[in-house]
Amino acid sequence: MPDTAIFDVDGTLVDSNYQHTLAWYRALRRSSITVPIWRIHRTIGMGGDKLITELAGPDAEKTHGDEVRTSWEEEFESLIGEIQPLPGAHELLVEVKRRGFRIVLASSGKAAHVEHSLELIGGRELADAWTTSDDVSDSKPAPDLVNTALQKVSRSAGIMIGDSTWDVIAAEKVNVLTIALLTGGSSRDELNEAGSIAVFDSPQDLLDHLDITPLAHPSAETRRKETH
Amino acid sequence: MPDTAIFDVDGTLVDSNYQHTLAWYRALRRSSITVPIWRIHRTIGMGGDKLITELAGPDAEKTHGDEVRTSWEEEFESLIGEIQPLPGAHELLVEVKRRGFRIVLASSGKAAHVEHSLELIGGRELADAWTTSDDVSDSKPAPDLVNTALQKVSRSAGIMIGDSTWDVIAAEKVNVLTIALLTGGSSRDELNEAGSIAVFDSPQDLLDHLDITPLAHPSAETRRKETH
């Protein structure tokens, strides 16, 4: 039974995937690479270091990778101000913490972007730890972020809450199950097929159904540790 | 057998759905209505007159509907310049026309936006007719646009090519089948479940597989009419 809830941030707790998608579209176009936007959307959640290879091939990554990532930071900077928390994000963290789970906010975003998201969801006071791109050497779908998130707290049995197929794939590699949300814009079927154990509409919808998920309560062993 | 190919434009031939989505998000926010962006994305393809009710309820439509639609035009105006044609869009129209189909570009967009899209795909020279919001009194998922599209040409048996579940639903109401593309950002399963007869990645992917679709060739009766 899990004792640590690992929350993806972008697309799961804050409504940022569509801005991320458009920022990549614009950044790629600055280097004369045009990719259908729906394909960019489906790569969101994977690391920015892997995304260009996935979308445009290894040659594009080699020739334009760093340049596109620099453009991306500029483009995303102009969109970050409009990003809003998702319904129930703060309340979900409050309730999961109240039930005795450790909470780690697992983002591979830039430190400044993660700070901004923490503000939006009141995450700084609630989370036991959080990660940024500085903490992770190999990005999703590699499992490093999930491992790093677990290492940030003393517990070892995690449950992932994410919005993209990449969250599910990364977590599965280290035997961590994922509850998925539709908030990132992937469909129920896509998330089910990737292997998520349940799919909810939003943080609020997950909160309303906590008792039928592994977030109902932490393991007995964990609770013993807490009370003695 | 169909003799008229009815092409949806936004999201099907031009890569505009993500800009439409973000323009609605921004327009709604201007009226202090915040909706998760993935839900807005799923309404794209339905008429702007129905979208606010769908997302925020009839009271929001009554109080803010016209105001949000005015904001939307301004917001979309600032994004239209970055919209690109989808891979194979022009070539698909050329080939479907060469095979003897009438082509109608069925958009419920504003006339100026439709003009812009026609430019991007070289549609003016290829299409037998096109529609704009001026031609349609009741928007998708109502079937009026599909009927209007068919009335614009002398033929009567249509096949729809679209990217959203609303295209499929509108066409089905007048017994027109739909071939769907993933280019709008809905998933294969969502489009299949809505009732599309086949799903392809892009206009180019459909072009590469024309022979296995009802766009292989127009009906024999149609061809007789053409040659005699």
Short mmCIF file of C-alpha atoms in Angstrom, two decimals:
data_model
loop_
_atom_site.label_atom_id
_atom_site.label_comp_id
_atom_site.label_asym_id
_atom_site.label_seq_id
_atom_site.Cartn_x
_atom_site.Cartn_y
_atom_site.Cartn_z
CA MET A 1 0.00 0.00 0.00
CA PRO A 2 1.33 3.42 -0.89
CA ASP A 3 2.22 5.98 1.75
CA THR A 4 3.48 8.75 -0.50
CA ALA A 5 1.39 10.63 -3.06
CA ILE A 6 3.50 11.85 -5.96
CA PHE A 7 1.64 14.59 -7.81
CA ASP A 8 2.63 15.69 -11.28
CA VAL A 9 2.08 19.47 -11.40
CA ASP A 10 1.70 20.72 -15.00
CA GLY A 11 -1.64 19.64 -16.44
CA THR A 12 -2.54 17.79 -13.21
CA LEU A 13 -2.76 20.55 -10.57
CA VAL A 14 -2.34 23.64 -12.78
CA ASP A 15 -3.99 24.11 -16.17
CA SER A 16 -0.84 24.66 -18.21
CA ASN A 17 -0.67 21.98 -20.93
CA TYR A 18 -2.24 24.04 -23.70
CA GLN A 19 0.13 26.93 -23.04
CA HIS A 20 3.05 24.49 -23.01
CA THR A 21 1.84 23.08 -26.32
CA LEU A 22 1.53 26.45 -28.01
CA ALA A 23 4.89 27.62 -26.62
CA TRP A 24 6.59 24.61 -28.23
CA TYR A 25 4.73 25.18 -31.51
CA ARG A 26 5.96 28.79 -31.59
CA ALA A 27 9.50 27.86 -30.53
CA LEU A 28 9.76 25.18 -33.23
CA ARG A 29 8.40 27.59 -35.85
CA ARG A 30 11.11 30.11 -34.93
CA SER A 31 13.57 27.47 -36.16
CA SER A 32 11.42 26.85 -39.27
CA ILE A 33 10.11 23.51 -37.96
CA THR A 34 6.32 23.18 -38.40
CA VAL A 35 4.63 20.29 -36.60
CA PRO A 36 0.86 19.66 -36.29
CA ILE A 37 -0.08 21.00 -32.87
CA TRP A 38 -1.99 17.89 -31.78
CA ARG A 39 1.27 15.93 -32.05
CA ILE A 40 3.02 18.47 -29.81
CA HIS A 41 0.13 18.18 -27.32
CA ARG A 42 0.70 14.41 -27.11
CA THR A 43 4.39 14.89 -26.19
CA ILE A 44 3.67 17.30 -23.31
CA GLY A 45 4.74 15.60 -20.09
CA MET A 46 7.82 14.13 -21.66
CA GLY A 47 11.10 15.98 -21.05
CA GLY A 48 11.92 18.99 -23.23
CA ASP A 49 15.23 17.28 -24.00
CA LYS A 50 13.36 14.37 -25.64
CA LEU A 51 10.47 16.24 -27.21
CA ILE A 52 12.19 17.63 -30.31
CA THR A 53 13.61 14.22 -31.25
CA GLU A 54 10.15 12.72 -30.79
CA LEU A 55 8.47 15.38 -32.94
CA ALA A 56 11.04 16.19 -35.59
CA GLY A 57 13.72 13.50 -35.41
CA PRO A 58 17.31 13.28 -34.14
CA ASP A 59 18.73 15.59 -36.84
CA ALA A 60 16.39 18.41 -35.80
CA GLU A 61 17.41 17.86 -32.17
CA LYS A 62 21.10 17.95 -33.09
CA THR A 63 20.85 21.07 -35.26
CA HIS A 64 18.16 23.06 -33.45
CA GLY A 65 17.57 21.45 -30.03
CA ASP A 66 19.21 24.02 -27.77
CA GLU A 67 18.00 26.94 -29.86
CA VAL A 68 14.38 25.69 -29.73
CA ARG A 69 14.58 25.15 -25.95
CA THR A 70 15.82 28.73 -25.50
CA SER A 71 12.97 30.02 -27.69
CA TRP A 72 10.56 27.86 -25.69
CA GLU A 73 11.50 29.54 -22.42
CA GLU A 74 10.78 32.94 -23.95
CA GLU A 75 7.50 31.81 -25.48
CA PHE A 76 6.29 30.13 -22.29
CA GLU A 77 7.29 33.18 -20.24
CA SER A 78 4.74 35.23 -22.20
CA LEU A 79 1.93 32.73 -21.41
CA ILE A 80 2.62 31.77 -17.79
CA GLY A 81 0.61 34.71 -16.40
CA GLU A 82 -2.71 33.33 -17.64
CA ILE A 83 -2.29 29.86 -16.13
CA GLN A 84 -4.85 28.97 -13.48
CA PRO A 85 -5.08 26.20 -10.87
CA LEU A 86 -7.38 23.30 -11.76
CA PRO A 87 -10.66 22.83 -9.85
CA GLY A 88 -10.04 21.20 -6.49
CA ALA A 89 -6.23 21.13 -6.75
CA HIS A 90 -5.57 22.80 -3.39
CA GLU A 91 -8.39 20.95 -1.62
CA LEU A 92 -7.15 17.60 -2.92
CA LEU A 93 -3.67 18.19 -1.51
CA VAL A 94 -5.16 19.26 1.84
CA GLU A 95 -7.30 16.12 2.11
CA VAL A 96 -4.61 13.66 0.97
CA LYS A 97 -2.22 15.16 3.54
CA ARG A 98 -4.91 15.02 6.23
CA ARG A 99 -5.31 11.31 5.57
CA GLY A 100 -1.64 10.79 6.43
CA PHE A 101 0.14 10.61 3.09
CA ARG A 102 3.43 12.32 2.43
CA ILE A 103 3.03 14.63 -0.54
CA VAL A 104 5.67 15.22 -3.18
CA LEU A 105 5.02 17.58 -6.08
CA ALA A 106 7.00 16.03 -8.91
CA SER A 107 7.69 18.58 -11.61
CA SER A 108 10.47 18.53 -14.15
CA GLY A 109 9.79 22.20 -14.91
CA LYS A 110 12.25 25.05 -14.53
CA ALA A 111 12.60 26.22 -10.91
CA ALA A 112 10.92 29.59 -11.62
CA HIS A 113 7.92 27.88 -13.28
CA VAL A 114 7.58 25.40 -10.41
CA GLU A 115 7.61 28.31 -7.93
CA HIS A 116 4.79 29.93 -9.85
CA SER A 117 2.72 26.72 -9.77
CA LEU A 118 3.35 26.26 -6.03
CA GLU A 119 1.91 29.74 -5.48
CA LEU A 120 -1.20 28.97 -7.54
CA ILE A 121 -2.13 25.83 -5.59
CA GLY A 122 -0.80 26.83 -2.16
CA GLY A 123 1.61 23.94 -2.52
CA ARG A 124 4.55 25.22 -0.51
CA GLU A 125 2.78 24.80 2.81
CA LEU A 126 1.24 21.43 1.96
CA ALA A 127 3.97 19.47 0.21
CA ASP A 128 6.64 17.57 2.09
CA ALA A 129 8.92 18.07 -0.89
CA TRP A 130 8.97 19.08 -4.52
CA THR A 131 11.28 18.58 -7.46
CA THR A 132 12.34 20.74 -10.41
CA SER A 133 14.37 20.08 -13.55
CA ASP A 134 17.50 20.70 -11.42
CA ASP A 135 16.83 17.46 -9.52
CA VAL A 136 16.52 15.15 -12.49
CA SER A 137 19.16 14.07 -14.98
CA ASP A 138 16.97 11.92 -17.26
CA SER A 139 13.44 13.20 -17.96
CA LYS A 140 10.14 11.34 -18.49
CA PRO A 141 9.41 8.74 -19.85
CA ALA A 142 12.56 7.73 -17.90
CA PRO A 143 11.61 6.92 -14.29
CA ASP A 144 14.21 9.21 -12.65
CA LEU A 145 11.69 11.88 -11.63
CA VAL A 146 9.52 9.35 -9.82
CA ASN A 147 12.54 7.88 -8.03
CA THR A 148 13.83 11.33 -7.10
CA ALA A 149 10.39 12.26 -5.77
CA LEU A 150 10.36 9.18 -3.52
CA GLN A 151 13.92 9.82 -2.35
CA LYS A 152 12.88 13.32 -1.25
CA VAL A 153 10.81 11.83 1.57
CA SER A 154 11.53 8.97 3.96
CA ARG A 155 8.71 6.76 2.67
CA SER A 156 9.16 4.36 -0.16
CA ALA A 157 5.79 3.21 -1.50
CA GLY A 158 4.42 5.76 -3.93
CA ILE A 159 1.25 6.36 -5.89
CA MET A 160 1.49 8.72 -8.86
CA ILE A 161 -1.22 11.22 -9.85
CA GLY A 162 -0.67 12.51 -13.38
CA ASP A 163 -2.35 13.67 -16.57
CA SER A 164 -0.19 12.34 -19.38
CA THR A 165 0.70 8.93 -20.72
CA TRP A 166 4.34 9.80 -19.93
CA ASP A 167 3.52 10.00 -16.22
CA VAL A 168 2.02 6.51 -16.35
CA ILE A 169 4.94 5.08 -18.32
CA ALA A 170 7.62 6.64 -16.09
CA ALA A 171 5.92 5.49 -12.88
CA GLU A 172 5.32 1.97 -14.16
CA LYS A 173 9.08 1.51 -14.72
CA VAL A 174 9.62 1.68 -10.96
CA ASN A 175 6.46 -0.27 -10.10
CA VAL A 176 4.49 2.80 -9.05
CA LEU A 177 0.83 2.85 -10.08
CA THR A 178 -0.78 5.97 -11.58
CA ILE A 179 -4.17 7.58 -11.13
CA ALA A 180 -4.78 9.76 -14.19
CA LEU A 181 -6.77 12.97 -14.73
CA LEU A 182 -8.34 14.19 -17.98
CA THR A 183 -7.15 17.72 -17.23
CA GLY A 184 -4.13 17.51 -19.52
CA GLY A 185 -6.30 16.96 -22.58
CA SER A 186 -5.54 13.29 -23.26
CA SER A 187 -8.58 11.07 -23.54
CA ARG A 188 -9.81 8.47 -21.05
CA ASP A 189 -8.87 5.69 -23.48
CA GLU A 190 -5.36 6.98 -24.07
CA LEU A 191 -4.73 7.09 -20.32
CA ASN A 192 -6.29 3.69 -19.73
CA GLU A 193 -4.26 2.14 -22.52
CA ALA A 194 -1.05 3.59 -21.07
CA GLY A 195 -1.87 1.65 -17.91
CA SER A 196 -3.40 4.05 -15.39
CA ILE A 197 -5.44 2.30 -12.69
CA ALA A 198 -8.26 4.87 -12.74
CA VAL A 199 -9.14 8.05 -14.62
CA PHE A 200 -10.93 11.09 -13.13
CA ASP A 201 -12.08 14.37 -14.68
CA SER A 202 -10.22 16.73 -12.37
CA PRO A 203 -8.53 17.04 -8.96
CA GLN A 204 -12.02 17.78 -7.59
CA ASP A 205 -13.44 14.61 -9.16
CA LEU A 206 -10.59 12.56 -7.65
CA LEU A 207 -11.20 14.23 -4.26
CA ASP A 208 -14.89 13.25 -4.47
CA HIS A 209 -13.90 9.62 -5.07
CA LEU A 210 -10.80 9.25 -2.87
CA ASP A 211 -12.27 6.34 -0.91
CA ILE A 212 -12.32 4.04 -3.93
CA THR A 213 -8.66 4.71 -4.77
CA PRO A 214 -5.32 3.77 -3.15
CA LEU A 215 -5.45 7.31 -1.71
CA ALA A 216 -8.23 6.20 0.66
CA HIS A 217 -5.66 5.82 3.46
CA PRO A 218 -1.94 5.14 3.75
CA SER A 219 -0.73 1.66 4.62
CA ALA A 220 -1.21 0.35 8.16
CA GLU A 221 2.54 0.14 8.65
CA THR A 222 2.87 3.81 7.81
CA ARG A 223 0.16 4.81 10.21
CA ARG A 224 1.86 2.84 12.99
CA LYS A 225 5.08 4.73 12.29
CA GLU A 226 3.15 7.98 12.57
CA THR A 227 1.44 7.29 15.88
CA HIS A 228 4.25 5.55 17.82
CA MET B 1 -22.15 6.12 -52.92
CA PRO B 2 -21.10 9.68 -52.19
CA ASP B 3 -20.34 12.12 -54.97
CA THR B 4 -19.64 15.21 -52.85
CA ALA B 5 -16.79 15.54 -50.37
CA ILE B 6 -17.69 17.92 -47.54
CA PHE B 7 -14.53 19.07 -45.80
CA ASP B 8 -14.61 20.69 -42.39
CA VAL B 9 -11.89 23.37 -42.43
CA ASP B 10 -10.77 24.30 -38.89
CA GLY B 11 -8.73 21.49 -37.37
CA THR B 12 -9.18 19.33 -40.48
CA LEU B 13 -7.39 21.29 -43.24
CA VAL B 14 -5.83 24.08 -41.19
CA ASP B 15 -4.18 23.63 -37.80
CA SER B 16 -6.32 26.06 -35.83
CA ASN B 17 -8.02 24.14 -32.98
CA TYR B 18 -5.50 24.95 -30.29
CA GLN B 19 -5.66 28.67 -31.11
CA HIS B 20 -9.47 28.49 -31.09
CA THR B 21 -9.30 26.78 -27.70
CA LEU B 22 -6.99 29.36 -26.16
CA ALA B 23 -8.98 32.26 -27.65
CA TRP B 24 -12.15 30.95 -25.93
CA TYR B 25 -10.27 30.44 -22.66
CA ARG B 26 -9.08 34.05 -22.75
CA ALA B 27 -12.47 35.40 -23.84
CA LEU B 28 -14.25 33.54 -21.02
CA ARG B 29 -11.68 34.76 -18.48
CA ARG B 30 -12.33 38.36 -19.56
CA SER B 31 -15.88 37.79 -18.25
CA SER B 32 -14.48 36.14 -15.09
CA ILE B 33 -15.47 32.63 -16.22
CA THR B 34 -12.64 30.12 -15.71
CA VAL B 35 -13.06 26.71 -17.35
CA PRO B 36 -10.43 23.93 -17.57
CA ILE B 37 -8.91 24.27 -21.02
CA TRP B 38 -9.29 20.58 -21.94
CA ARG B 39 -13.06 21.01 -21.64
CA ILE B 40 -12.97 23.99 -24.02
CA HIS B 41 -10.86 21.90 -26.43
CA ARG B 42 -13.59 19.23 -26.48
CA THR B 43 -16.25 21.79 -27.49
CA ILE B 44 -14.28 23.15 -30.46
CA GLY B 45 -16.18 22.29 -33.64
CA MET B 46 -19.52 23.05 -32.04
CA GLY B 47 -21.02 26.46 -32.78
CA GLY B 48 -19.83 29.46 -30.76
CA ASP B 49 -23.51 30.13 -29.96
CA LYS B 50 -23.73 26.75 -28.17
CA LEU B 51 -20.28 26.56 -26.63
CA ILE B 52 -20.78 28.85 -23.63
CA THR B 53 -23.95 27.02 -22.55
CA GLU B 54 -22.09 23.72 -22.89
CA LEU B 55 -19.12 24.94 -20.83
CA ALA B 56 -20.65 27.25 -18.25
CA GLY B 57 -24.41 26.71 -18.36
CA PRO B 58 -27.44 28.63 -19.68
CA ASP B 59 -27.14 31.46 -17.12
CA ALA B 60 -23.58 32.25 -18.24
CA GLU B 61 -24.78 32.24 -21.86
CA LYS B 62 -27.65 34.58 -21.03
CA THR B 63 -25.56 37.03 -19.00
CA HIS B 64 -22.23 36.92 -20.84
CA GLY B 65 -22.78 35.12 -24.16
CA ASP B 66 -22.57 38.04 -26.58
CA GLU B 67 -19.82 39.75 -24.61
CA VAL B 68 -17.69 36.57 -24.61
CA ARG B 69 -18.23 36.08 -28.36
CA THR B 70 -17.07 39.65 -29.01
CA SER B 71 -13.99 39.07 -26.83
CA TRP B 72 -13.39 35.81 -28.67
CA GLU B 73 -13.18 37.56 -32.03
CA GLU B 74 -10.53 39.92 -30.66
CA GLU B 75 -8.58 37.11 -29.02
CA PHE B 76 -8.68 34.89 -32.12
CA GLU B 77 -7.65 37.83 -34.31
CA SER B 78 -4.36 38.03 -32.42
CA LEU B 79 -3.64 34.31 -33.04
CA ILE B 80 -4.81 33.78 -36.64
CA GLY B 81 -1.46 34.86 -38.13
CA GLU B 82 0.37 31.82 -36.75
CA ILE B 83 -2.08 29.23 -38.11
CA GLN B 84 -0.61 26.86 -40.70
CA PRO B 85 -2.13 24.40 -43.17
CA LEU B 86 -2.04 20.74 -42.10
CA PRO B 87 0.29 18.32 -43.95
CA GLY B 88 -1.25 17.23 -47.24
CA ALA B 89 -4.33 19.48 -47.04
CA HIS B 90 -3.91 21.06 -50.49
CA GLU B 91 -2.79 17.80 -52.11
CA LEU B 92 -5.78 15.93 -50.68
CA LEU B 93 -8.22 18.44 -52.18
CA VAL B 94 -6.45 18.24 -55.55
CA GLU B 95 -6.64 14.44 -55.63
CA VAL B 96 -10.26 14.16 -54.44
CA LYS B 97 -11.28 16.67 -57.10
CA ARG B 98 -9.25 14.81 -59.76
CA ARG B 99 -11.17 11.65 -58.92
CA GLY B 100 -14.42 13.40 -59.80
CA PHE B 101 -15.92 14.49 -56.49
CA ARG B 102 -17.51 17.86 -55.95
CA ILE B 103 -15.73 19.59 -53.09
CA VAL B 104 -17.45 21.78 -50.51
CA LEU B 105 -15.46 23.41 -47.73
CA ALA B 106 -17.93 23.49 -44.86
CA SER B 107 -16.89 26.07 -42.29
CA SER B 108 -19.10 27.81 -39.79
CA GLY B 109 -16.34 30.36 -39.19
CA LYS B 110 -16.59 34.10 -39.76
CA ALA B 111 -16.22 35.06 -43.42
CA ALA B 112 -12.83 36.76 -42.85
CA HIS B 113 -11.46 33.68 -41.07
CA VAL B 114 -12.72 31.36 -43.80
CA GLU B 115 -11.04 33.59 -46.42
CA HIS B 116 -7.77 33.26 -44.52
CA SER B 117 -8.06 29.46 -44.43
CA LEU B 118 -8.90 29.30 -48.15
CA GLU B 119 -5.65 31.17 -48.82
CA LEU B 120 -3.61 28.79 -46.68
CA ILE B 121 -4.79 25.64 -48.48
CA GLY B 122 -5.30 27.07 -51.97
CA GLY B 123 -8.96 26.23 -51.53
CA ARG B 124 -10.57 28.94 -53.64
CA GLU B 125 -9.44 27.38 -56.92
CA LEU B 126 -10.23 23.81 -55.87
CA ALA B 127 -13.56 23.99 -54.07
CA ASP B 128 -16.89 24.00 -55.91
CA ALA B 129 -18.36 25.90 -52.99
CA TRP B 130 -17.73 26.92 -49.40
CA THR B 131 -19.81 28.04 -46.48
CA THR B 132 -19.33 30.55 -43.67
CA SER B 133 -21.31 31.39 -40.54
CA ASP B 134 -23.45 33.66 -42.74
CA ASP B 135 -24.90 30.58 -44.48
CA VAL B 136 -25.98 28.70 -41.38
CA SER B 137 -28.69 29.53 -38.88
CA ASP B 138 -28.21 26.59 -36.48
CA SER B 139 -24.63 25.52 -35.79
CA LYS B 140 -23.10 22.07 -35.13
CA PRO B 141 -24.06 19.64 -33.62
CA ALA B 142 -27.22 20.63 -35.58
CA PRO B 143 -26.99 19.26 -39.13
CA ASP B 144 -27.71 22.55 -40.92
CA LEU B 145 -24.11 23.14 -42.01
CA VAL B 146 -23.94 19.73 -43.68
CA ASN B 147 -27.26 20.29 -45.44
CA THR B 148 -26.23 23.78 -46.53
CA ALA B 149 -22.94 22.39 -47.86
CA LEU B 150 -24.81 19.83 -49.96
CA GLN B 151 -27.29 22.42 -51.22
CA LYS B 152 -24.38 24.54 -52.47
CA VAL B 153 -23.68 21.98 -55.18
CA SER B 154 -25.99 20.04 -57.44
CA ARG B 155 -25.06 16.63 -56.03
CA SER B 156 -26.79 15.13 -53.07
CA ALA B 157 -24.77 12.24 -51.65
CA GLY B 158 -22.12 13.53 -49.30
CA ILE B 159 -19.21 12.18 -47.33
CA MET B 160 -17.91 14.35 -44.48
CA ILE B 161 -14.24 14.75 -43.57
CA GLY B 162 -13.85 16.27 -40.11
CA ASP B 163 -11.74 16.31 -36.94
CA SER B 164 -14.25 16.68 -34.11
CA THR B 165 -16.98 14.57 -32.62
CA TRP B 166 -19.40 17.42 -33.51
CA ASP B 167 -18.66 16.91 -37.20
CA VAL B 168 -19.57 13.24 -36.91
CA ILE B 169 -22.74 13.94 -34.91
CA ALA B 170 -23.96 16.71 -37.26
CA ALA B 171 -23.34 14.62 -40.38
CA GLU B 172 -24.96 11.52 -38.93
CA LYS B 173 -28.22 13.43 -38.41
CA VAL B 174 -28.60 13.74 -42.19
CA ASN B 175 -27.27 10.23 -42.92
CA VAL B 176 -23.87 11.45 -44.06
CA LEU B 177 -20.89 9.32 -42.97
CA THR B 178 -17.73 10.91 -41.60
CA ILE B 179 -14.05 10.12 -42.07
CA ALA B 180 -12.21 11.64 -39.10
CA LEU B 181 -8.69 13.01 -38.69
CA LEU B 182 -6.65 13.19 -35.47
CA THR B 183 -5.47 16.69 -36.38
CA GLY B 184 -7.98 18.44 -34.13
CA GLY B 185 -6.53 16.83 -31.02
CA SER B 186 -9.34 14.40 -30.19
CA SER B 187 -8.24 10.80 -29.77
CA ARG B 188 -8.87 7.89 -32.11
CA ASP B 189 -11.25 6.34 -29.58
CA GLU B 190 -13.28 9.51 -29.09
CA LEU B 191 -13.75 9.82 -32.86
CA ASN B 192 -14.57 6.13 -33.28
CA GLU B 193 -17.09 6.26 -30.44
CA ALA B 194 -18.79 9.28 -32.00
CA GLY B 195 -19.35 7.11 -35.07
CA SER B 196 -16.72 7.98 -37.67
CA ILE B 197 -16.21 5.22 -40.25
CA ALA B 198 -12.40 5.58 -40.27
CA VAL B 199 -9.75 7.67 -38.54
CA PHE B 200 -6.54 8.94 -40.13
CA ASP B 201 -3.62 10.95 -38.71
CA SER B 202 -3.71 13.84 -41.16
CA PRO B 203 -4.93 14.95 -44.60
CA GLN B 204 -1.71 13.37 -45.95
CA ASP B 205 -2.46 10.06 -44.22
CA LEU B 206 -5.99 10.07 -45.67
CA LEU B 207 -4.55 10.88 -49.13
CA ASP B 208 -2.19 7.90 -48.81
CA HIS B 209 -5.17 5.61 -48.07
CA LEU B 210 -7.88 7.09 -50.31
CA ASP B 211 -8.48 3.80 -52.12
CA ILE B 212 -9.80 2.07 -49.00
CA THR B 213 -12.31 4.86 -48.23
CA PRO B 214 -15.56 6.05 -49.85
CA LEU B 215 -13.35 8.72 -51.45
CA ALA B 216 -11.84 6.06 -53.73
CA HIS B 217 -14.16 7.18 -56.53
CA PRO B 218 -17.55 8.87 -56.84
CA SER B 219 -20.61 6.77 -57.58
CA ALA B 220 -21.05 5.27 -61.06
CA GLU B 221 -24.22 7.30 -61.58
CA THR B 222 -22.30 10.49 -60.90
CA ARG B 223 -19.61 9.57 -63.35
CA ARG B 224 -22.23 8.85 -66.03
CA LYS B 225 -23.68 12.31 -65.47
CA GLU B 226 -20.20 13.78 -65.90
CA THR B 227 -19.37 12.05 -69.19
CA HIS B 228 -22.74 12.19 -71.01
#
